[in-house]
Amino acid sequence: NKSIKLQNYNDMVYDTTYELKRDRLLIDETAILGHGHFGVVLKGVVKDLRSEARINVAVKTLKTKVDVGSLKALLSELKILASIGKHSNIVNLVGACTKKMGKGEVYVCVEYCANGNLQNFLRQHRQTFRNQLENDVLVIETPIRKLSSSSENIMTIDLIKWAWETAKGMEFLGSKKVIHGDLATRNILLTADHVAKVSDFGLSRQLVDYYYVQKETGPMPWKWMALESLRDMKFSVQSDIWSFGVTLWELFTLAEIPYSGCCWSAEFVETLAEGHRLGKPKFATSEMYDLMRECWKGDFSSRPSFFAIRMFFEDILTQCT
Ligand code: ADE
């Protein structure tokens, strides 16, 4: 029996060194950054105890009418974040207020990413995008640079850098046996310096065994889901690889909608099973598209690893510098 042994969030110890006294957190109730799985995400500031420094944070809150499912999901995300440690390509935990939970005041504070999510960022920069592909070859005259401002043009090299950074974040999560479960450009955030960070661990699970089977049915990111997840609700690092392939497709189309016009149906799963896949993105090389196709292999054990994907983009970047 290969079914799950989910690390239950109740069994996991939440590292209380992350616990923040409520008075160290200032929340700007008017600055809504987004709507999470369980409630709104607000902007806030955490005061450092020693240095008096103020750190910008995104504060995840619960809906006013707290339901047990949302509380569980938020605490599960908190416990995963607290236990895996930090990485530069994930949206790291800064602290949390979990005490005095009676009034439903649970706050999870994560690093603030000033440039918002990658999906919006790509869409906002479509008009001025500089395509650096010529006849399927990458022609890079400007080496990898820091985008100086959000109004600066983005180029193919930036898409490659974000793919590489996302792969690094995912490789780290995989090494900690965390499956993300909802990898997509909407869940990748950009810092003020335009570094990509994997975010939103609301659907993530820490694996003890090989894969887990989702039990509750809620809204599902079906266009990003692997064939075996759609058929049998099986999730694994390899199903995250499939989602990574769809995320790459989004990157190199500047966040077009995958399977545009398609509705959720049993036929959708059928066409995937028959081998139908997303087409080649306009701004990807054939090699990159081949990599996406590898991520979408029906046989999940044949998909590449995050290590191999990271190396694929690292090789391109080192050739460009
Ligand atoms: N929206 C959701 N999470 C965010 C974060 N960490 N930074 C900025 N905007 C966000």
XYZ file of C-alpha atoms and ligand atoms in Angstrom:
331
model
C 0.000 0.000 0.000
C 1.759 3.074 -1.293
C -0.771 5.582 -0.103
C 0.112 8.532 1.954
C 1.745 9.146 5.166
C 1.150 12.806 5.407
C 3.088 14.601 8.015
C 0.163 15.790 10.010
C 0.319 19.471 10.830
C -0.696 18.664 14.404
C 2.327 16.450 14.836
C 4.692 18.994 13.471
C 6.290 21.250 15.966
C 5.994 24.900 15.153
C 9.303 26.525 15.934
C 8.262 29.195 18.448
C 11.401 31.242 17.820
C 9.258 32.654 15.027
C 6.563 33.787 17.417
C 6.124 37.556 17.314
C 4.645 39.643 20.056
C 1.592 41.284 18.613
C 2.991 44.779 19.367
C 5.981 44.218 17.085
C 3.691 43.943 14.091
C 2.020 46.955 12.499
C -0.577 46.032 9.924
C -1.791 48.428 7.285
C -5.416 47.324 7.092
C -5.942 49.415 3.956
C -3.117 47.855 1.930
C -4.554 44.656 0.505
C -1.821 42.794 -1.373
C -3.969 39.921 -2.485
C -6.447 37.275 -1.599
C -4.970 34.047 -0.368
C -6.464 30.623 0.044
C -7.806 31.507 3.459
C -8.219 35.257 3.670
C -6.621 38.519 2.680
C -2.920 39.280 2.531
C -2.122 42.717 3.971
C 0.995 44.822 4.037
C 2.705 45.203 7.369
C 5.894 46.148 9.149
C 7.739 44.098 11.756
C 10.003 45.890 14.206
C 13.233 44.123 14.885
C 13.855 43.774 18.620
C 17.528 44.643 18.669
C 18.249 46.870 15.717
C 14.952 48.751 15.713
C 14.967 48.056 11.970
C 11.630 47.792 10.262
C 11.069 44.916 7.897
C 8.317 45.066 5.310
C 6.177 41.974 5.407
C 3.109 40.467 3.793
C 0.675 39.439 6.505
C -1.549 36.464 5.844
C -4.766 36.657 7.778
C -7.857 34.549 8.078
C -11.304 35.457 6.873
C -13.377 37.080 9.591
C -15.613 34.038 9.737
C -12.921 31.557 10.583
C -13.541 28.106 9.270
C -11.525 25.209 10.564
C -10.246 24.295 7.104
C -8.667 27.705 6.547
C -7.095 27.776 9.978
C -5.628 24.324 9.389
C -4.273 25.355 6.002
C -2.670 28.522 7.351
C -1.115 26.702 10.297
C 0.075 23.948 8.005
C 1.780 26.509 5.772
C 3.301 28.178 8.831
C 4.648 24.928 10.193
C 6.150 23.929 6.876
C 7.800 27.339 6.471
C 9.143 27.265 10.027
C 10.580 23.786 9.674
C 12.282 23.851 6.280
C 14.555 26.859 6.846
C 15.284 29.738 4.530
C 16.195 29.902 0.858
C 16.674 32.942 -1.358
C 14.145 31.676 -3.902
C 11.244 31.042 -1.614
C 9.123 33.620 0.173
C 10.551 33.100 3.641
C 8.812 33.297 6.968
C 9.570 36.385 9.055
C 7.379 35.616 12.040
C 3.902 34.729 13.203
C 1.340 35.615 15.823
C -0.420 32.441 16.865
C -1.037 33.070 20.537
C -4.412 34.205 21.824
C -6.063 32.447 18.974
C -9.473 32.766 20.554
C -10.309 35.876 18.617
C -9.066 34.311 15.434
C -6.093 36.632 15.249
C -3.584 34.413 13.537
C -1.042 36.274 11.462
C 1.646 34.731 9.324
C 4.247 37.260 8.186
C 6.373 36.493 5.165
C 8.887 38.534 3.192
C 7.327 41.370 1.247
C 7.875 41.131 -2.501
C 7.525 44.643 -3.891
C 6.985 43.678 -7.532
C 4.021 41.435 -6.907
C 3.305 38.204 -8.709
C 4.992 37.111 -11.902
C 1.728 36.646 -13.792
C 0.742 40.317 -13.376
C 4.300 41.519 -13.912
C 4.618 39.666 -17.233
C 1.256 40.930 -18.444
C 2.139 44.502 -17.497
C 5.383 44.335 -19.487
C 4.062 42.683 -22.647
C 4.004 45.843 -24.754
C 7.675 46.641 -24.286
C 9.065 43.081 -24.219
C 12.361 42.606 -26.055
C 12.523 39.253 -27.769
C 16.133 38.063 -27.915
C 15.463 34.990 -30.087
C 16.532 34.989 -33.709
C 15.715 31.833 -35.671
C 15.478 29.794 -32.503
C 18.848 31.068 -31.266
C 19.299 33.246 -28.223
C 21.186 36.399 -29.157
C 22.285 38.134 -25.995
C 24.265 41.292 -26.412
C 23.429 42.587 -22.922
C 24.664 40.256 -20.200
C 22.422 39.444 -17.297
C 21.701 42.652 -15.496
C 19.709 43.945 -12.618
C 16.483 45.517 -13.763
C 16.831 49.037 -12.467
C 13.179 49.902 -12.251
C 9.830 48.339 -12.876
C 9.355 50.468 -15.969
C 12.430 49.030 -17.654
C 11.850 46.671 -20.581
C 12.027 43.010 -19.828
C 13.826 40.631 -22.190
C 14.167 36.925 -22.882
C 17.182 36.764 -20.549
C 14.962 37.894 -17.649
C 12.505 35.078 -18.357
C 15.409 32.604 -18.277
C 16.676 34.045 -15.000
C 13.213 33.714 -13.405
C 12.913 30.128 -14.677
C 16.304 29.358 -13.109
C 15.404 31.032 -9.812
C 12.063 29.224 -9.637
C 13.814 25.925 -10.330
C 16.269 26.661 -7.487
C 13.403 27.377 -5.090
C 11.621 24.202 -6.134
C 14.802 22.141 -5.896
C 15.129 23.356 -2.319
C 11.495 22.489 -1.517
C 11.945 19.049 -3.077
C 15.063 18.457 -0.955
C 12.887 19.150 2.095
C 10.254 16.736 0.791
C 7.728 19.512 0.388
C 5.378 19.349 -2.540
C 4.027 22.702 -3.509
C 0.810 21.551 -5.157
C -0.027 24.893 -6.782
C 3.008 26.052 -8.718
C 2.036 28.712 -11.290
C 3.222 32.247 -12.180
C 0.462 33.649 -9.925
C 2.317 32.020 -7.011
C 5.771 33.287 -7.882
C 6.576 36.705 -6.449
C 9.203 39.235 -7.476
C 11.232 41.166 -4.915
C 12.182 44.826 -5.320
C 15.342 43.529 -7.055
C 13.258 41.308 -9.374
C 14.357 38.056 -7.800
C 11.763 35.310 -8.252
C 10.534 33.558 -5.135
C 8.156 30.630 -4.840
C 5.213 31.489 -2.635
C 1.908 30.238 -1.347
C 2.343 26.986 0.380
C -1.364 26.745 1.105
C -1.754 23.577 -0.869
C 1.652 22.228 0.004
C 2.307 19.128 1.976
C 5.369 17.693 3.555
C 5.866 14.173 2.417
C 6.921 11.310 4.541
C 6.299 8.790 1.835
C 6.529 8.913 -1.898
C 3.352 10.722 -2.742
C 0.117 11.710 -1.108
C -3.492 11.416 -2.110
C -5.621 14.480 -1.758
C -8.737 13.736 0.202
C -10.797 16.883 0.389
C -11.991 18.293 -2.857
C -11.835 22.009 -3.155
C -11.145 24.263 -6.115
C -8.350 22.721 -8.129
C -5.739 24.397 -10.341
C -6.557 21.796 -13.013
C -4.740 23.475 -15.916
C -1.476 23.184 -13.954
C -2.112 19.675 -12.645
C -0.340 16.522 -13.752
C -2.276 13.746 -15.423
C -1.993 11.423 -12.392
C -3.195 14.236 -10.099
C -6.263 14.809 -12.272
C -7.007 11.105 -12.545
C -6.143 9.830 -9.087
C -5.427 12.947 -6.997
C -1.858 11.764 -6.616
C 0.683 14.476 -5.853
C 4.450 14.152 -5.746
C 7.593 16.083 -6.572
C 7.039 14.797 -10.132
C 3.560 16.331 -10.285
C 5.172 19.639 -9.236
C 7.507 19.146 -12.220
C 4.462 19.004 -14.515
C 3.190 22.273 -12.984
C 6.651 23.731 -13.431
C 6.352 22.919 -17.154
C 3.058 24.848 -17.343
C 4.731 27.686 -15.392
C 7.536 27.748 -17.994
C 4.903 27.872 -20.704
C 3.374 30.898 -18.946
C 6.775 32.598 -18.625
C 7.618 32.246 -22.314
C 4.173 33.358 -23.495
C 4.272 36.365 -21.102
C 1.490 34.848 -19.045
C -1.077 33.848 -21.594
C -3.863 31.653 -20.289
C -3.005 27.981 -20.815
C -5.582 25.936 -22.783
C -7.426 29.176 -23.370
C -11.140 28.658 -23.878
C -10.994 25.165 -22.393
C -13.415 24.284 -19.610
C -12.972 21.694 -16.928
C -14.319 18.351 -18.141
C -13.562 14.679 -18.278
C -12.678 15.177 -21.954
C -9.877 17.524 -20.942
C -8.246 14.692 -18.995
C -8.897 12.372 -21.935
C -7.129 14.627 -24.428
C -4.138 14.879 -22.073
C -4.107 11.092 -21.741
C -4.116 10.836 -25.534
C -0.982 12.975 -25.584
C -2.372 16.408 -26.380
C -0.200 19.177 -24.894
C 0.191 22.965 -24.857
C 1.843 24.385 -27.985
C 5.265 25.983 -28.251
C 5.373 29.421 -26.619
C 6.269 32.290 -28.902
C 9.331 33.332 -26.895
C 10.794 29.887 -26.112
C 13.483 28.060 -28.093
C 12.757 24.517 -29.343
C 15.098 23.257 -26.625
C 13.041 24.986 -23.954
C 9.848 23.613 -25.451
C 11.387 20.119 -25.462
C 12.073 20.591 -21.751
C 8.427 21.544 -21.159
C 7.310 18.411 -23.051
C 9.604 16.334 -20.825
C 7.866 17.833 -17.773
C 4.516 16.744 -19.218
C 5.386 13.090 -19.760
C 2.509 10.792 -18.842
C 4.922 8.500 -17.044
C 5.925 10.623 -14.089
C 9.149 8.761 -13.404
C 10.429 9.852 -16.842
C 10.103 13.548 -16.079
C 13.293 15.536 -15.402
C 14.298 16.480 -11.859
C 14.410 20.038 -10.537
C 18.181 19.598 -10.419
C 18.283 18.842 -14.167
C 15.927 21.737 -14.909
C 17.987 24.113 -12.794
C 21.139 23.016 -14.644
C 19.424 23.480 -18.005
C 18.820 27.164 -17.291
C 22.104 27.626 -15.435
C 23.950 26.431 -18.561
C 22.128 28.964 -20.724
C 22.887 31.754 -18.255
C 26.574 30.915 -17.991
C 26.831 30.874 -21.785
C 25.358 34.368 -21.820
C 27.793 35.954 -19.415
N 0.895 39.214 -2.192
C 0.803 38.042 -1.595
N 1.924 37.770 -0.935
C 2.757 38.819 -1.119
C 4.077 39.139 -0.699
N 4.766 38.288 0.046
N 4.616 40.296 -1.093
C 3.907 41.128 -1.857
N 2.679 40.883 -2.297
C 2.102 39.741 -1.917
